[in-house]
Coordinates of C-alpha atoms and ligand atoms in Angstrom, one line a residue:
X1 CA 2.3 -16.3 17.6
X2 CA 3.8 -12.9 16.8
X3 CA 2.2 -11.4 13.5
X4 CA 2.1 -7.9 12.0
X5 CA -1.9 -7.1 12.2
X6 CA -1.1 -4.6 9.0
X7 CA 2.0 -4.5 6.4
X8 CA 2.7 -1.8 4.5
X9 CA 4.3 -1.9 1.4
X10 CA 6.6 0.7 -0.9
X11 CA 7.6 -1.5 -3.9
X12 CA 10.3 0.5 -5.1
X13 CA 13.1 -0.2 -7.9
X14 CA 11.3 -1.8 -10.9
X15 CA 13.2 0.6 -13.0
X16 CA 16.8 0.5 -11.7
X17 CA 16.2 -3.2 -11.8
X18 CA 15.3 -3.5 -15.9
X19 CA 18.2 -0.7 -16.9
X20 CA 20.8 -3.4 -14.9
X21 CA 19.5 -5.8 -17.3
X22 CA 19.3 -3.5 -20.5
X23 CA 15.7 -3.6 -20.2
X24 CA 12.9 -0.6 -20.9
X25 CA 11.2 0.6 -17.5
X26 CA 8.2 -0.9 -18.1
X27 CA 9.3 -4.5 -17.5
X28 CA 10.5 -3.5 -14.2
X29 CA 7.0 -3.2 -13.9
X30 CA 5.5 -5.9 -15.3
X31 CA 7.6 -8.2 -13.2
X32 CA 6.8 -6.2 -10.7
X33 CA 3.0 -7.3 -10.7
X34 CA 4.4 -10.8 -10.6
X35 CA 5.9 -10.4 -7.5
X36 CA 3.0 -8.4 -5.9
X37 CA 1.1 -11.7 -6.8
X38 CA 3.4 -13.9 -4.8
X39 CA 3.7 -11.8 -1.5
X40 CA -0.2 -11.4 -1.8
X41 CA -0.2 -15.2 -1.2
X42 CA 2.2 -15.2 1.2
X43 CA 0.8 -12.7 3.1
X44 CA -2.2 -14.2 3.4
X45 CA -1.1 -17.9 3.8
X46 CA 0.7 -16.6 6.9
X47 CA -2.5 -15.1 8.2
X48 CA -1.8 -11.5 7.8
X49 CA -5.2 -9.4 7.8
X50 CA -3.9 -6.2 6.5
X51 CA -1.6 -5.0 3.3
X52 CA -1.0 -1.9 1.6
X53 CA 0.8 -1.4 -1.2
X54 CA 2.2 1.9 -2.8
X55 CA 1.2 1.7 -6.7
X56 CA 1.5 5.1 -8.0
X57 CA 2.0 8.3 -6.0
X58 CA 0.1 11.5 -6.2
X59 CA 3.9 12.6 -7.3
X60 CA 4.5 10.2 -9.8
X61 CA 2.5 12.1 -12.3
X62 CA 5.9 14.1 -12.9
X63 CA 7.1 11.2 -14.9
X64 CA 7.5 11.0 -18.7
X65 CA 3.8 10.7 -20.1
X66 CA 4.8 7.4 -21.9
X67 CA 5.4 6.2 -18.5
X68 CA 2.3 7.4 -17.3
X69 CA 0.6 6.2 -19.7
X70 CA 1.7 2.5 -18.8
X71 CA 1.5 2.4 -15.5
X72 CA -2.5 3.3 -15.8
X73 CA -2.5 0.3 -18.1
X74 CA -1.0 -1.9 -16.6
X75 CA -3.1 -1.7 -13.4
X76 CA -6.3 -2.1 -15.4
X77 CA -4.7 -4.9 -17.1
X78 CA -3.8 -6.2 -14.4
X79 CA -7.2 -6.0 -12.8
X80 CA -8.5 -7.6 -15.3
X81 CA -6.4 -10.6 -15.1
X82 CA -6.4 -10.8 -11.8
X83 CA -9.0 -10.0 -9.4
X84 CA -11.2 -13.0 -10.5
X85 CA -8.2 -15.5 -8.0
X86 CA -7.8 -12.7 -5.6
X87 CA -11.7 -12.6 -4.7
X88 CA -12.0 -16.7 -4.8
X89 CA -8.9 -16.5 -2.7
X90 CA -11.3 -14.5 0.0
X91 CA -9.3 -11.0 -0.3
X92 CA -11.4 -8.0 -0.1
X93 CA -9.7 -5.1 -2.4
X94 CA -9.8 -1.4 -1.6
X95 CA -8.2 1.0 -3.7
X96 CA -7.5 4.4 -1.8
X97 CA -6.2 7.3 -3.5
X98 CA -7.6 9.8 -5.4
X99 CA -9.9 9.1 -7.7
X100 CA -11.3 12.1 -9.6
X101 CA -8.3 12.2 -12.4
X102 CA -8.2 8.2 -13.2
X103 CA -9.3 7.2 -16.5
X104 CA -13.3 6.4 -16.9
X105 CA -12.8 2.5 -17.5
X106 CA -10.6 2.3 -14.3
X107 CA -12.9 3.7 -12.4
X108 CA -15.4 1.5 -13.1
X109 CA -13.0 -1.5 -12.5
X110 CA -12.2 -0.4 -9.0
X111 CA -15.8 -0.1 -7.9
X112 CA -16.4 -3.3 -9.5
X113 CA -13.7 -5.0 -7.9
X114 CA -14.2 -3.3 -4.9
X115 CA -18.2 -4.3 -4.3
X116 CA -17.4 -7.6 -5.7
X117 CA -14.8 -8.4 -3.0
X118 CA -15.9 -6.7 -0.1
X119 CA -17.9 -9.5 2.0
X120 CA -14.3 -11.2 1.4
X121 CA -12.4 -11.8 4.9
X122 CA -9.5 -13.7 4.9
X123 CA -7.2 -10.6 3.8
X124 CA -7.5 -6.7 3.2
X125 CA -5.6 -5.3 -0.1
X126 CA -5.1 -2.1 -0.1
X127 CA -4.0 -0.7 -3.5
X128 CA -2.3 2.6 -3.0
X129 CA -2.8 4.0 -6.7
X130 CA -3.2 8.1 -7.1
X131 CA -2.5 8.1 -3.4
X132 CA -0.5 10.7 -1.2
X133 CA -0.9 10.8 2.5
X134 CA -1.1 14.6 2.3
X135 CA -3.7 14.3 0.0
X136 CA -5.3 11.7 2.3
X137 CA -4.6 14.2 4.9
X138 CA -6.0 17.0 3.8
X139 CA -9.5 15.1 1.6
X140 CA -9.9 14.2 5.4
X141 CA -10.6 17.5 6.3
X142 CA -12.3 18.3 3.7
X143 CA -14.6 15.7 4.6
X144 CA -14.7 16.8 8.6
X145 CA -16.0 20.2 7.2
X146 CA -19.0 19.4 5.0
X147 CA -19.8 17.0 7.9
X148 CA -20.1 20.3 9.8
X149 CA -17.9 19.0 12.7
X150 CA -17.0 21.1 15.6
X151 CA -13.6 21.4 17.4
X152 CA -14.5 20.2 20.5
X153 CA -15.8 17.1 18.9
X154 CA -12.5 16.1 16.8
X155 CA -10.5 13.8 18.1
X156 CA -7.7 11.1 16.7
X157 CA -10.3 8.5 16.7
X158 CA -13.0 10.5 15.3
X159 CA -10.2 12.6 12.5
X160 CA -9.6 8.6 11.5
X161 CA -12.6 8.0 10.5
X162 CA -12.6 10.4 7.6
X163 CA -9.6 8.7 5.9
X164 CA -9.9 6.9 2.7
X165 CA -10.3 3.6 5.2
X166 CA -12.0 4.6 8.4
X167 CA -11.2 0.8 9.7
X168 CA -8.1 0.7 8.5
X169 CA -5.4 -0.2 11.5
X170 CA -2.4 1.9 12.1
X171 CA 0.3 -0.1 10.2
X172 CA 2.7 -1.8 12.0
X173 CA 5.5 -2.8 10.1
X174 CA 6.6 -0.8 7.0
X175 CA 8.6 -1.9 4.1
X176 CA 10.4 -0.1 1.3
X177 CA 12.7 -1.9 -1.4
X178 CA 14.9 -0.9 -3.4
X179 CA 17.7 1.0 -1.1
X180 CA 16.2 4.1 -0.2
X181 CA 14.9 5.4 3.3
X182 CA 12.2 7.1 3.0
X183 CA 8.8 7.6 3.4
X184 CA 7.6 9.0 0.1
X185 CA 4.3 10.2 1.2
X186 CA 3.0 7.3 2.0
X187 CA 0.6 6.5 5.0
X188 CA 1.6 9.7 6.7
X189 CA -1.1 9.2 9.5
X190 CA -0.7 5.5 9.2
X191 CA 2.9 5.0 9.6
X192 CA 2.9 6.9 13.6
X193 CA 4.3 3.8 15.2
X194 CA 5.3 1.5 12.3
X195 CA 8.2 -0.7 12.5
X196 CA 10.7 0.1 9.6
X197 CA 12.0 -2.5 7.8
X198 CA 14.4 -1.3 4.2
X199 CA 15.7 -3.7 2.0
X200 CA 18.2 -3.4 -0.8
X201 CA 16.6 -5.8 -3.3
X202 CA 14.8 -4.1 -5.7
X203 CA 11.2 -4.9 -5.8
X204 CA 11.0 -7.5 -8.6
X205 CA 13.8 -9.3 -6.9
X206 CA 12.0 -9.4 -3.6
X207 CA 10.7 -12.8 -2.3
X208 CA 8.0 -14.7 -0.1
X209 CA 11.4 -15.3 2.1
X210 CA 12.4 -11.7 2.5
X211 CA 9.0 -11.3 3.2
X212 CA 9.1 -13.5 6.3
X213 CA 12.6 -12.3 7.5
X214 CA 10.7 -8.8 7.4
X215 CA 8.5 -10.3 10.0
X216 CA 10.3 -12.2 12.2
X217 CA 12.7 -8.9 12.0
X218 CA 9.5 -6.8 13.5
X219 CA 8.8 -10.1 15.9
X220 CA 12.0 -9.2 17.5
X221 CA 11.7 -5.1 18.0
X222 CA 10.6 -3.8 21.5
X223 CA 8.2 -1.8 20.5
X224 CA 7.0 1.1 23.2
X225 CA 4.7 3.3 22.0
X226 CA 6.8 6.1 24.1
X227 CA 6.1 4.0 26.9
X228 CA 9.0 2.4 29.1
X229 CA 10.7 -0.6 28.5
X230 CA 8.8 -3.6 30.5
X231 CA 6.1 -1.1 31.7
X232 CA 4.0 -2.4 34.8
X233 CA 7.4 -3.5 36.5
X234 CA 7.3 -0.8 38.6
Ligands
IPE301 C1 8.4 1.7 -8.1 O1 9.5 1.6 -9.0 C2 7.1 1.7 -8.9 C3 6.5 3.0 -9.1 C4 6.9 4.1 -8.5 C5 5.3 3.1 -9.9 P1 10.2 2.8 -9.7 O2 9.6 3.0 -11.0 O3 10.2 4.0 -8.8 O4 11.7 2.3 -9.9 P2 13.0 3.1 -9.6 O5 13.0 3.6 -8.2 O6 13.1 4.2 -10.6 O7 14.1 2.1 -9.8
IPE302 C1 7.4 5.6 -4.1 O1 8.4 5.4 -5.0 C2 6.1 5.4 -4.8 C3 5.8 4.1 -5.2 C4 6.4 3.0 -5.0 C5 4.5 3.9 -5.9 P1 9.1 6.6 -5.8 O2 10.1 6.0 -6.7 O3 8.1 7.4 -6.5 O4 9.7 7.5 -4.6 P2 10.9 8.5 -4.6 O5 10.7 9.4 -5.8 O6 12.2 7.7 -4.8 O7 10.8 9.2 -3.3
MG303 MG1 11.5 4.7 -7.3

């Protein structure tokens, strides 16, 4: 059976999607957590192993402060409500981003979360939150030099392993909603050899069937890895 090892996810358009409705940002949002809820589960009901999602971008800091503001509480909020059926559900939660700039309490959550879930094995959630893949890019490097590495020693395997995720697998199929196409420094490394899949919907419009026409979508790409088409025929 064909199946994605690792999605990738840029849930985009909770905005546009509450001023269509005369609504205030914010419930873009909120129903945006619902729907992160439901493609968790479906995701992991089809036996997925891997799934990242883009919360909040080392760039999105240039929004309004009230907006901010909201976002940070609404993913400790959300934590708290949360993670409790995530981790009996047997999903191990990373967050990967950084850290240093995050509020005290939300700190604390993510380790929390993240030591309470981690012997968890049915599915990997990545939360994106503070994250840039420049910035991932570059704390990588960072890392490589206090580990005193040498040149001759760096490799892509190796440089991987200094990622937020050292076991993370490259993704393979990436989705963005909400009409744009673009990568919005997301999973710079990550994304190499990802299948693209854009929707239209806006994220809280997005569904556990979009979802799976995603995948059978990627089931159908010939994928070649800059290979040949049916390599070994010759
Ligand atoms: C994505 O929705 C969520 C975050 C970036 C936090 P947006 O808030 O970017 O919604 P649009 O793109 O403005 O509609
Ligand atoms: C990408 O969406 C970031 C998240 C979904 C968290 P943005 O709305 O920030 O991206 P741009 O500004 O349209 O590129
Ligand atoms: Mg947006």
């Amino acid at each position: 059976m064909c199946l994605p090892k690792h999605i990738a996810i840029i849930m985009d358009g909770n905005g546009r999607w509450a001023s269509e409705r005369g609504l205030p940002r914010q419930e873009g949002h909120r129903q945006g957590v619902k729907i992160l809820k439901k493609i968790i589960k479906k995701t992991s009901e089809l036996g997925i192993k891997y799934l990242t999602v883009y919360a909040f971008s080392t760039e999105n800091w240039k929004r309004p402060d009230h907006e901010v503001n909201f976002l940070m509480k609404l993913m400790e909020r959300t934590m708290a409500s949360e993670t409790d059926e995530l981790i009996s559900n047997k999903i191990k939660i990373n967050f990967i981003g950084r850290r240093d700039c995050l509020a005290k309490e939300l700190k604390e959550k993510i380790k929390d979360v993240e030591k309470s879930s981690r012997k968890n094995d049915r599915l990997t959630l990545n939360i994106a939150f503070n994250y840039g893949g420049r910035a991932e890019i570059i704390d990588a490097v960072k890392n490589v030099i206090d580990n005193d590495l040498q040149a001759d020693n760096i490799s892509e395997d190796v440089f991987s392993k200094y990622l937020y995720q050292p076991d993370l697998p490259d993704v393979e199929l990436l989705i963005r909603t909400g009409g744009d196409k673009r990568i919005s420094n997301f999973l710079l490394w990550q994304l190499a050899y990802a299948e693209m899949f854009f929707s239209d919907k806006y994220w809280p419009d997005f569904s556990a069937d979009d979802l799976q026409n995603a995948v059978t979508d990627f089931c159908n790409r010939e994928r070649r890895f800059g290979g040949l088409k049916n390599a070994g025929d010759n």
